[in-house]
Amino acid sequence: MSKTIPVRNPRTGQYDFELRTTDPAELPAISAELRRNQQRWQALGLEGRLEALNAWRREVERQREVLLAALVADTGRLVESEREMLRLPTSIDKLAIMAREVFAERSQRLRSLGHVEVHGGLSPFPLVGVISPWNFPLSSSLLDTIPALVAGCAAIVKPSEVTPRFVAPLVETIKRVPEIAAVLRYVTGGKDIGEALIGHVDAVCFTGSVPTGQKVAEVAARAFIPAFLELGGKDPAVVTGTADLDRAAASVVQGAVANAGQVCVSIERVYVAEPVAEAFVGKLVDKAREFRLAYPTLQDGTLGPIILERQAHTINRHLQDAVDKGAVIRCGGPVAQRGGGWWAEPTVVTGVDHTMELMTEETFGPVIPVMTYRDTDEAVRLANDSIYGLSGAVFAGSAGEALAIARRIDVGAVSINGTGLGTAAIGEGDTHEKNAFKRSGLSGSRLGYDSITRFMRKKAYLVAD
């Protein structure tokens, strides 16, 4: 049965929007329709699908201001919302290049086995489910969806009920392109619709927390379908004694406070060589204090509010636990209410260790705990002392020195003398591929060529003379 969910405004704290949910009983009919239409979508061929996606891109651009306003209302921030609007055109452009290479390669004759020629083929999953998070509502809902459509799949997307205002204007753009409307559907609701969705698709993509990701994996296993999971992180940064401290401090702060720290690849812990620690922390504090909250207006700064209220309490719990165990807050402080919303200033913390939640659990806020190390072995041990393995960063006097350390860190991507280099242009359709290590995720890379081929099952055609 359909129902309504009250939705909170992150800037005001008011519940000023009602989300009408999709009735789970509708899912069988929705999925059956998408499966039927997928066959025509696949038959369009790659160029036909790209033509339809570009037509959708033009409709999104026409609705840019309406979509942007909805995103700002969902998240309470402007800068990142403007960047999110780049997701569709950026993805289509980059994926078009890679997809042409993928399809060309797979259509060629692979080899000859005596009197048998072996040809390769790719068969898309008919229907892919996407369950996306609240921190980047629009772009996260498209991150797996666009490659799946390029591959020839139909897709059904369940965005977060925390930030759902963008869905209605986006759906209007979808309706204006019949080819897209036939194979792409957004459904709305909470965890009940997300769980039900898994039973009606052939593969599921989930982005979110580790505990929820584990539940998704269990449901997918019972349905006997693959689950592509991109989960939480606790990204480390290692700063050596030879590093350019000004550059390292500026980059670490940027990597920790982007989107108010509400990024899975945010820098959440820093290990710095003892001889340069105090100098580095001083520069870190100076850089952190340069950032301003986008309060009371969107134009007053670049840092938006903490979108999810319970996350504000998690951040404060981590800070309090650290202080209770001897840590020192060097700038910033606990998340505080302003105008009904929850706002976090960039916060640098020293005197931390791995007995503290701040160094071991995902904080998801603009908090930068800094710990010292004596030698490289200790730095690597500390960086690897985590259940997470999403990404990280190393700063050193040379790329060679940094790479020697990076190769020993158990994460999927390591930025050298920078942070978040793989997503700096928001176009995660770049050709680099990476896996999530440990509990940060499962299955193929959502970047590069894998972002397309993971939605396609490999086939072999054995042709006799």
Coordinates of C-alpha atoms in Angstrom, one line a residue:
M1 CA 0.0 0.0 0.0
S2 CA 1.2 3.5 -0.9
K3 CA 1.8 5.9 2.0
T4 CA 3.5 9.2 2.7
I5 CA 6.8 9.8 4.5
P6 CA 7.5 13.3 6.0
V7 CA 10.8 14.7 4.8
R8 CA 13.1 17.0 6.8
N9 CA 14.6 20.2 5.4
P10 CA 18.3 20.0 6.4
R11 CA 18.7 23.8 6.6
T12 CA 15.6 24.5 8.8
G13 CA 15.0 21.2 10.5
Q14 CA 11.3 21.5 9.5
Y15 CA 9.4 18.6 7.9
D16 CA 8.2 20.6 5.0
F17 CA 7.8 17.9 2.3
E18 CA 5.8 14.7 2.0
L19 CA 7.0 11.8 -0.1
R20 CA 4.4 9.5 -1.6
T21 CA 5.8 6.0 -1.7
T22 CA 5.5 3.3 -4.3
D23 CA 3.4 0.4 -3.2
P24 CA 5.6 -2.7 -3.2
A25 CA 2.7 -4.6 -4.7
E26 CA 3.3 -2.6 -7.9
L27 CA 6.8 -3.9 -8.4
P28 CA 5.9 -7.1 -10.3
A29 CA 4.0 -5.2 -12.9
I30 CA 6.7 -2.5 -13.1
S31 CA 9.5 -5.0 -13.5
A32 CA 7.6 -7.1 -16.1
E33 CA 7.0 -4.0 -18.2
L34 CA 10.7 -2.9 -18.0
R35 CA 11.8 -6.4 -19.0
R36 CA 9.6 -6.4 -22.0
N37 CA 10.8 -3.0 -23.1
Q38 CA 14.5 -3.9 -22.5
Q39 CA 14.5 -6.2 -25.5
R40 CA 13.7 -3.2 -27.8
W41 CA 16.3 -1.1 -25.9
Q42 CA 19.0 -3.7 -26.5
A43 CA 18.0 -4.0 -30.1
L44 CA 18.6 -0.3 -30.7
G45 CA 22.3 -1.1 -30.5
L46 CA 24.9 1.1 -28.8
E47 CA 24.6 4.1 -31.0
G48 CA 20.8 4.1 -30.7
R49 CA 21.0 3.9 -27.0
L50 CA 23.5 6.8 -26.9
E51 CA 21.3 8.9 -29.1
A52 CA 18.4 8.4 -26.7
L53 CA 20.6 9.1 -23.7
N54 CA 21.7 12.4 -25.3
A55 CA 18.1 13.3 -25.9
W56 CA 17.5 12.8 -22.2
R57 CA 20.5 14.9 -21.5
R58 CA 19.0 17.8 -23.4
E59 CA 15.8 17.5 -21.4
V60 CA 17.7 17.5 -18.1
E61 CA 19.5 20.7 -19.2
R62 CA 16.2 22.3 -20.0
Q63 CA 15.0 21.5 -16.5
R64 CA 18.3 22.5 -14.9
E65 CA 17.0 25.3 -12.7
V66 CA 14.1 23.3 -11.4
L67 CA 16.3 20.2 -10.7
L68 CA 18.9 22.4 -9.0
A69 CA 16.4 24.0 -6.8
A70 CA 15.1 20.6 -5.7
L71 CA 18.6 19.3 -5.0
V72 CA 19.4 22.4 -2.9
A73 CA 16.2 21.8 -0.9
D74 CA 17.1 18.2 -0.5
T75 CA 20.7 18.8 0.7
G76 CA 20.9 22.4 1.9
R77 CA 24.0 23.2 -0.1
L78 CA 24.6 24.8 -3.5
V79 CA 28.2 24.1 -4.7
E80 CA 28.0 20.3 -4.7
S81 CA 24.4 20.5 -6.1
E82 CA 25.7 22.4 -9.1
R83 CA 28.4 19.8 -9.6
E84 CA 25.9 17.0 -9.4
M85 CA 24.1 18.5 -12.4
L86 CA 27.2 17.6 -14.4
R87 CA 26.8 13.9 -13.8
L88 CA 24.6 13.1 -16.8
P89 CA 26.5 14.8 -19.6
T90 CA 29.9 13.8 -18.1
S91 CA 28.9 10.2 -17.8
I92 CA 27.4 9.9 -21.2
D93 CA 30.4 11.5 -22.9
K94 CA 33.0 9.2 -21.2
L95 CA 30.9 6.1 -21.3
A96 CA 30.3 6.5 -25.0
I97 CA 34.0 6.3 -25.7
M98 CA 34.6 3.3 -23.5
A99 CA 31.5 1.5 -24.6
R100 CA 32.4 1.7 -28.3
E101 CA 35.8 0.0 -27.4
V102 CA 34.1 -2.6 -25.3
F103 CA 31.6 -3.6 -28.0
A104 CA 34.1 -3.5 -30.8
E105 CA 36.5 -5.8 -28.9
R106 CA 33.9 -8.3 -27.9
S107 CA 32.4 -8.6 -31.4
Q108 CA 35.8 -9.7 -32.9
R109 CA 36.8 -13.3 -33.4
L110 CA 38.7 -14.4 -30.3
R111 CA 40.6 -17.5 -31.6
S112 CA 40.5 -20.6 -33.5
L113 CA 40.4 -24.1 -32.0
G114 CA 41.0 -26.5 -34.8
H115 CA 37.8 -26.5 -36.9
V116 CA 36.0 -24.3 -34.4
E117 CA 36.1 -20.5 -34.4
V118 CA 35.4 -18.9 -31.0
H119 CA 33.6 -15.6 -31.0
G120 CA 32.9 -13.5 -27.9
G121 CA 29.6 -11.8 -27.0
L122 CA 28.1 -9.8 -24.2
S123 CA 24.6 -10.2 -22.9
P124 CA 23.2 -7.5 -20.6
F125 CA 21.3 -8.3 -17.4
P126 CA 17.7 -7.6 -18.5
L127 CA 16.8 -5.5 -15.4
V128 CA 19.2 -3.9 -12.9
G129 CA 18.1 -2.4 -9.6
V130 CA 19.9 0.6 -8.1
I131 CA 19.5 1.7 -4.4
S132 CA 21.2 5.0 -4.0
P133 CA 22.2 7.2 -0.9
W134 CA 21.3 10.6 0.4
N135 CA 24.6 12.5 0.3
F136 CA 24.6 13.0 -3.5
P137 CA 21.0 12.3 -4.3
L138 CA 21.0 12.9 -8.1
S139 CA 24.4 11.9 -9.2
S140 CA 24.5 8.8 -7.0
S141 CA 21.2 7.6 -8.5
L142 CA 22.8 7.9 -11.9
L143 CA 26.3 6.6 -11.1
D144 CA 25.4 2.9 -11.8
T145 CA 22.2 3.6 -13.8
I146 CA 23.8 5.3 -16.8
P147 CA 26.4 2.5 -17.4
A148 CA 23.7 -0.1 -17.1
L149 CA 21.5 1.7 -19.7
V150 CA 24.6 2.0 -22.0
A151 CA 25.2 -1.7 -21.6
G152 CA 21.6 -2.4 -22.8
C153 CA 19.9 -3.1 -19.4
A154 CA 16.7 -1.7 -18.2
A155 CA 16.9 -0.1 -14.7
I156 CA 14.7 0.6 -11.7
V157 CA 16.1 3.1 -9.1
K158 CA 15.1 3.5 -5.5
P159 CA 16.7 6.7 -4.2
S160 CA 17.0 7.6 -0.5
E161 CA 13.8 8.7 1.2
V162 CA 15.9 11.3 3.1
T163 CA 16.5 13.4 -0.1
P164 CA 13.7 12.7 -2.5
R165 CA 12.6 16.1 -3.8
F166 CA 14.7 15.8 -7.0
V167 CA 12.8 12.7 -8.2
A168 CA 9.7 14.3 -9.5
P169 CA 11.4 16.9 -11.8
L170 CA 13.8 14.2 -13.0
V171 CA 11.0 11.9 -13.8
E172 CA 9.4 14.6 -15.9
T173 CA 12.6 14.7 -18.0
I174 CA 12.5 11.0 -18.4
K175 CA 8.9 11.0 -19.6
R176 CA 9.8 13.4 -22.5
V177 CA 12.1 10.7 -24.1
P178 CA 10.0 7.7 -24.9
E179 CA 13.0 5.3 -25.3
I180 CA 14.3 6.2 -21.9
A181 CA 10.9 6.2 -20.2
A182 CA 10.4 2.6 -21.5
V183 CA 13.4 1.3 -19.6
L184 CA 14.0 3.5 -16.6
R185 CA 11.8 3.8 -13.6
Y186 CA 12.2 5.6 -10.3
V187 CA 10.4 4.1 -7.3
T188 CA 10.1 5.8 -3.9
G189 CA 10.0 4.7 -0.3
G190 CA 12.0 3.4 2.6
K191 CA 13.8 0.1 3.3
D192 CA 10.7 -1.9 2.6
I193 CA 10.6 -1.0 -1.1
G194 CA 14.4 -1.3 -1.3
E195 CA 14.3 -4.9 0.0
A196 CA 11.3 -5.8 -2.1
L197 CA 13.0 -4.4 -5.2
I198 CA 15.8 -6.9 -4.9
G199 CA 13.5 -9.8 -5.6
H200 CA 12.4 -8.4 -8.9
V201 CA 15.7 -7.6 -10.6
D202 CA 18.6 -9.6 -12.1
A203 CA 21.4 -7.6 -10.4
V204 CA 21.4 -5.0 -7.7
C205 CA 23.7 -2.0 -7.1
F206 CA 23.8 -0.5 -3.6
T207 CA 25.7 2.5 -2.2
G208 CA 25.5 3.2 1.5
S209 CA 26.6 2.0 4.9
V210 CA 28.3 -1.3 5.7
P211 CA 25.5 -2.7 7.9
T212 CA 22.8 -2.0 5.3
G213 CA 25.1 -3.3 2.5
Q214 CA 25.4 -6.6 4.4
K215 CA 21.6 -6.8 4.5
V216 CA 21.4 -6.1 0.8
A217 CA 24.0 -8.8 0.1
E218 CA 22.0 -11.3 2.2
V219 CA 18.7 -10.6 0.4
A220 CA 20.5 -10.7 -3.0
A221 CA 22.1 -14.1 -2.1
R222 CA 18.6 -15.5 -1.3
A223 CA 17.4 -14.2 -4.7
F224 CA 20.6 -15.7 -6.3
I225 CA 21.5 -12.5 -8.1
P226 CA 24.8 -10.5 -8.0
A227 CA 25.1 -7.5 -5.7
F228 CA 27.5 -4.7 -6.5
L229 CA 28.2 -2.9 -3.2
E230 CA 29.9 0.4 -2.7
L231 CA 30.0 0.9 1.1
G232 CA 31.5 3.0 3.8
G233 CA 35.1 4.2 4.2
K234 CA 37.5 5.5 6.8
D235 CA 40.1 6.8 4.4
P236 CA 43.6 7.3 5.7
A237 CA 46.2 9.9 4.7
V238 CA 49.9 9.4 5.4
V239 CA 52.1 12.5 5.5
T240 CA 55.9 11.7 5.5
G241 CA 58.7 13.9 6.9
T242 CA 59.7 14.8 3.3
A243 CA 56.3 16.0 2.2
D244 CA 55.4 19.6 1.1
L245 CA 53.5 20.4 4.3
D246 CA 51.6 23.4 2.8
R247 CA 50.4 21.3 -0.1
A248 CA 49.5 18.3 2.1
A249 CA 47.6 20.4 4.6
A250 CA 45.6 22.2 1.9
S251 CA 44.8 18.9 0.2
V252 CA 43.9 17.0 3.4
V253 CA 41.5 19.7 4.5
Q254 CA 39.8 19.8 1.0
G255 CA 39.6 16.0 1.0
A256 CA 38.0 16.0 4.5
V257 CA 35.5 18.8 4.3
A258 CA 34.1 18.5 0.8
N259 CA 30.3 18.3 1.1
A260 CA 30.8 18.8 4.9
G261 CA 32.6 15.5 5.0
Q262 CA 29.5 13.6 3.8
V263 CA 31.5 11.6 1.2
C264 CA 32.4 7.9 1.4
V265 CA 36.0 8.7 0.1
S266 CA 36.5 11.6 2.6
I267 CA 39.8 11.7 4.4
E268 CA 38.8 10.6 8.0
R269 CA 42.2 10.0 9.6
V270 CA 45.7 11.3 9.2
Y271 CA 49.0 9.9 10.1
V272 CA 52.0 12.3 10.1
A273 CA 55.7 11.7 10.8
E274 CA 56.6 12.8 14.3
P275 CA 59.3 15.4 13.4
V276 CA 56.9 17.4 11.2
A277 CA 53.7 16.8 13.1
E278 CA 53.3 20.1 15.0
A279 CA 54.2 22.2 11.9
F280 CA 51.7 20.2 9.8
V281 CA 48.9 20.5 12.4
G282 CA 49.5 24.3 12.5
K283 CA 49.1 24.5 8.8
L284 CA 46.1 22.2 8.9
V285 CA 44.3 24.4 11.4
D286 CA 45.0 27.5 9.4
K287 CA 43.6 25.9 6.2
A288 CA 40.6 24.5 8.1
R289 CA 39.7 28.0 9.4
E290 CA 39.5 29.3 5.9
F291 CA 36.3 27.4 5.2
R292 CA 32.9 29.1 5.9
L293 CA 29.5 27.6 6.5
A294 CA 26.8 28.4 3.9
Y295 CA 24.8 30.0 6.7
P296 CA 22.5 31.9 7.1
T297 CA 22.4 32.0 3.3
L298 CA 23.6 29.7 0.6
Q299 CA 26.1 32.3 -0.5
D300 CA 27.8 32.9 2.8
G301 CA 30.1 29.9 2.4
T302 CA 30.7 26.6 0.8
L303 CA 29.9 24.1 3.6
G304 CA 26.3 23.0 3.7
P305 CA 24.6 21.4 6.7
I306 CA 24.7 17.8 7.9
I307 CA 21.9 16.4 5.8
L308 CA 20.9 13.5 8.1
E309 CA 20.1 14.5 11.6
R310 CA 21.2 11.3 13.2
Q311 CA 24.5 11.7 11.5
A312 CA 25.1 14.9 13.5
H313 CA 24.7 12.9 16.7
T314 CA 27.1 10.3 15.4
I315 CA 29.8 12.9 14.7
N316 CA 29.3 14.4 18.2
R317 CA 29.5 11.0 19.8
H318 CA 32.8 10.3 18.1
L319 CA 34.2 13.7 19.2
Q320 CA 33.0 13.3 22.8
D321 CA 34.5 9.8 23.0
A322 CA 37.8 11.1 21.7
V323 CA 37.9 14.0 24.1
D324 CA 36.9 11.8 27.0
K325 CA 40.0 9.6 26.2
G326 CA 42.4 12.5 26.0
A327 CA 42.1 14.0 22.5
V328 CA 42.3 17.7 22.0
I329 CA 40.2 19.7 19.6
R330 CA 42.5 22.3 17.9
C331 CA 39.8 24.1 15.9
G332 CA 36.1 23.6 15.2
G333 CA 34.1 21.5 17.6
P334 CA 30.8 19.6 18.0
V335 CA 28.1 19.9 15.4
A336 CA 25.7 22.6 16.5
Q337 CA 22.2 23.7 15.6
R338 CA 21.7 26.9 13.7
G339 CA 18.3 27.9 12.5
G340 CA 17.0 24.4 13.1
G341 CA 19.7 22.7 10.9
W342 CA 22.8 20.9 12.1
W343 CA 26.1 22.5 11.1
A344 CA 29.7 21.3 11.4
E345 CA 32.8 23.4 11.1
P346 CA 36.0 21.9 9.9
T347 CA 37.4 20.3 13.1
V348 CA 41.1 19.3 13.7
V349 CA 41.7 16.8 16.5
T350 CA 45.0 15.7 18.0
G351 CA 46.1 13.3 20.7
V352 CA 44.0 10.5 19.1
D353 CA 44.6 6.8 18.9
H354 CA 42.9 3.6 17.8
T355 CA 41.0 3.1 21.0
M356 CA 38.7 6.0 19.9
E357 CA 35.7 5.7 17.7
L358 CA 36.9 8.8 15.8
M359 CA 39.8 6.7 14.4
T360 CA 38.0 3.4 13.7
E361 CA 34.3 4.1 12.8
E362 CA 33.0 6.1 9.8
T363 CA 32.3 9.6 11.1
F364 CA 30.9 11.1 7.8
G365 CA 31.6 14.7 8.8
P366 CA 34.3 17.4 8.4
V367 CA 36.5 16.1 11.2
I368 CA 40.2 15.6 10.8
P369 CA 41.9 13.5 13.5
V370 CA 45.7 13.5 13.3
M371 CA 48.0 10.8 14.9
T372 CA 51.8 10.7 14.7
Y373 CA 54.0 7.8 13.7
R374 CA 57.6 7.0 14.2
D375 CA 58.5 5.1 11.0
T376 CA 57.0 3.9 7.7
D377 CA 56.2 0.5 9.0
E378 CA 54.1 2.0 11.8
A379 CA 52.4 4.4 9.3
V380 CA 51.4 1.4 7.1
R381 CA 50.3 -0.7 10.1
L382 CA 48.0 2.2 11.3
A383 CA 46.6 2.9 7.9
N384 CA 45.7 -0.8 7.5
D385 CA 44.2 -1.1 11.0
S386 CA 40.7 -0.8 9.8
I387 CA 37.7 -2.8 8.6
Y388 CA 37.5 -0.3 5.6
G389 CA 39.5 -0.2 2.4
L390 CA 37.9 2.3 0.0
S391 CA 40.7 4.7 -0.8
G392 CA 43.5 6.8 0.8
A393 CA 46.3 9.3 0.2
V394 CA 50.1 9.5 0.7
F395 CA 52.1 12.7 0.7
A396 CA 55.9 12.5 0.3
G397 CA 58.8 14.4 -1.2
S398 CA 58.7 12.3 -4.3
A399 CA 56.2 10.2 -6.2
G400 CA 58.5 7.2 -5.8
E401 CA 58.6 7.4 -2.0
A402 CA 54.8 7.9 -1.9
L403 CA 54.2 5.0 -4.2
A404 CA 56.3 2.6 -2.1
I405 CA 54.0 3.3 0.8
A406 CA 50.8 3.4 -1.2
R407 CA 51.5 -0.2 -2.5
R408 CA 51.4 -1.4 1.0
I409 CA 48.1 0.2 2.0
D410 CA 45.0 -2.1 1.6
V411 CA 42.6 0.2 -0.2
G412 CA 41.3 0.3 -3.7
A413 CA 42.7 3.7 -4.8
V414 CA 45.5 5.8 -3.4
S415 CA 46.0 9.4 -4.4
I416 CA 49.6 10.5 -4.4
N417 CA 50.3 14.0 -3.2
G418 CA 46.6 14.8 -3.4
T419 CA 43.3 13.6 -2.2
G420 CA 40.3 12.3 -4.0
L421 CA 42.1 12.5 -7.4
G422 CA 40.0 9.8 -8.9
T423 CA 36.8 11.8 -8.4
A424 CA 38.1 15.3 -8.7
A425 CA 36.2 16.0 -11.9
I426 CA 33.0 14.3 -10.7
G427 CA 33.1 12.2 -13.9
E428 CA 33.8 8.8 -12.3
G429 CA 33.5 7.4 -15.8
D430 CA 37.3 7.8 -16.1
T431 CA 39.2 4.8 -17.4
H432 CA 40.9 3.9 -14.1
E433 CA 39.4 0.9 -12.4
K434 CA 39.5 0.0 -8.7
N435 CA 37.9 -2.3 -6.3
A436 CA 36.8 -1.6 -2.7
F437 CA 38.8 -3.6 -0.2
K438 CA 37.6 -5.3 3.0
R439 CA 34.1 -4.2 4.1
S440 CA 34.0 -1.2 1.9
G441 CA 32.4 -3.1 -0.9
L442 CA 32.1 -6.1 -3.2
S443 CA 32.2 -7.0 -6.9
G444 CA 33.6 -5.2 -9.9
S445 CA 34.7 -1.7 -10.3
R446 CA 32.1 1.0 -10.9
L447 CA 34.7 3.0 -12.8
G448 CA 36.4 2.6 -16.1
Y449 CA 35.5 -0.2 -18.6
D450 CA 34.2 -2.4 -15.7
S451 CA 31.5 0.1 -15.1
I452 CA 29.9 -1.2 -18.3
T453 CA 31.1 -4.8 -18.5
R454 CA 30.0 -5.7 -15.0
F455 CA 26.4 -5.4 -16.3
M456 CA 27.0 -7.8 -19.1
R457 CA 27.4 -11.5 -18.9
K458 CA 30.1 -13.0 -21.2
K459 CA 29.0 -15.4 -23.9
A460 CA 31.0 -17.6 -26.3
Y461 CA 29.8 -18.5 -29.8
L462 CA 31.5 -21.7 -31.1
V463 CA 31.3 -21.8 -34.9
A464 CA 32.2 -25.1 -36.7
D465 CA 33.6 -25.0 -40.2

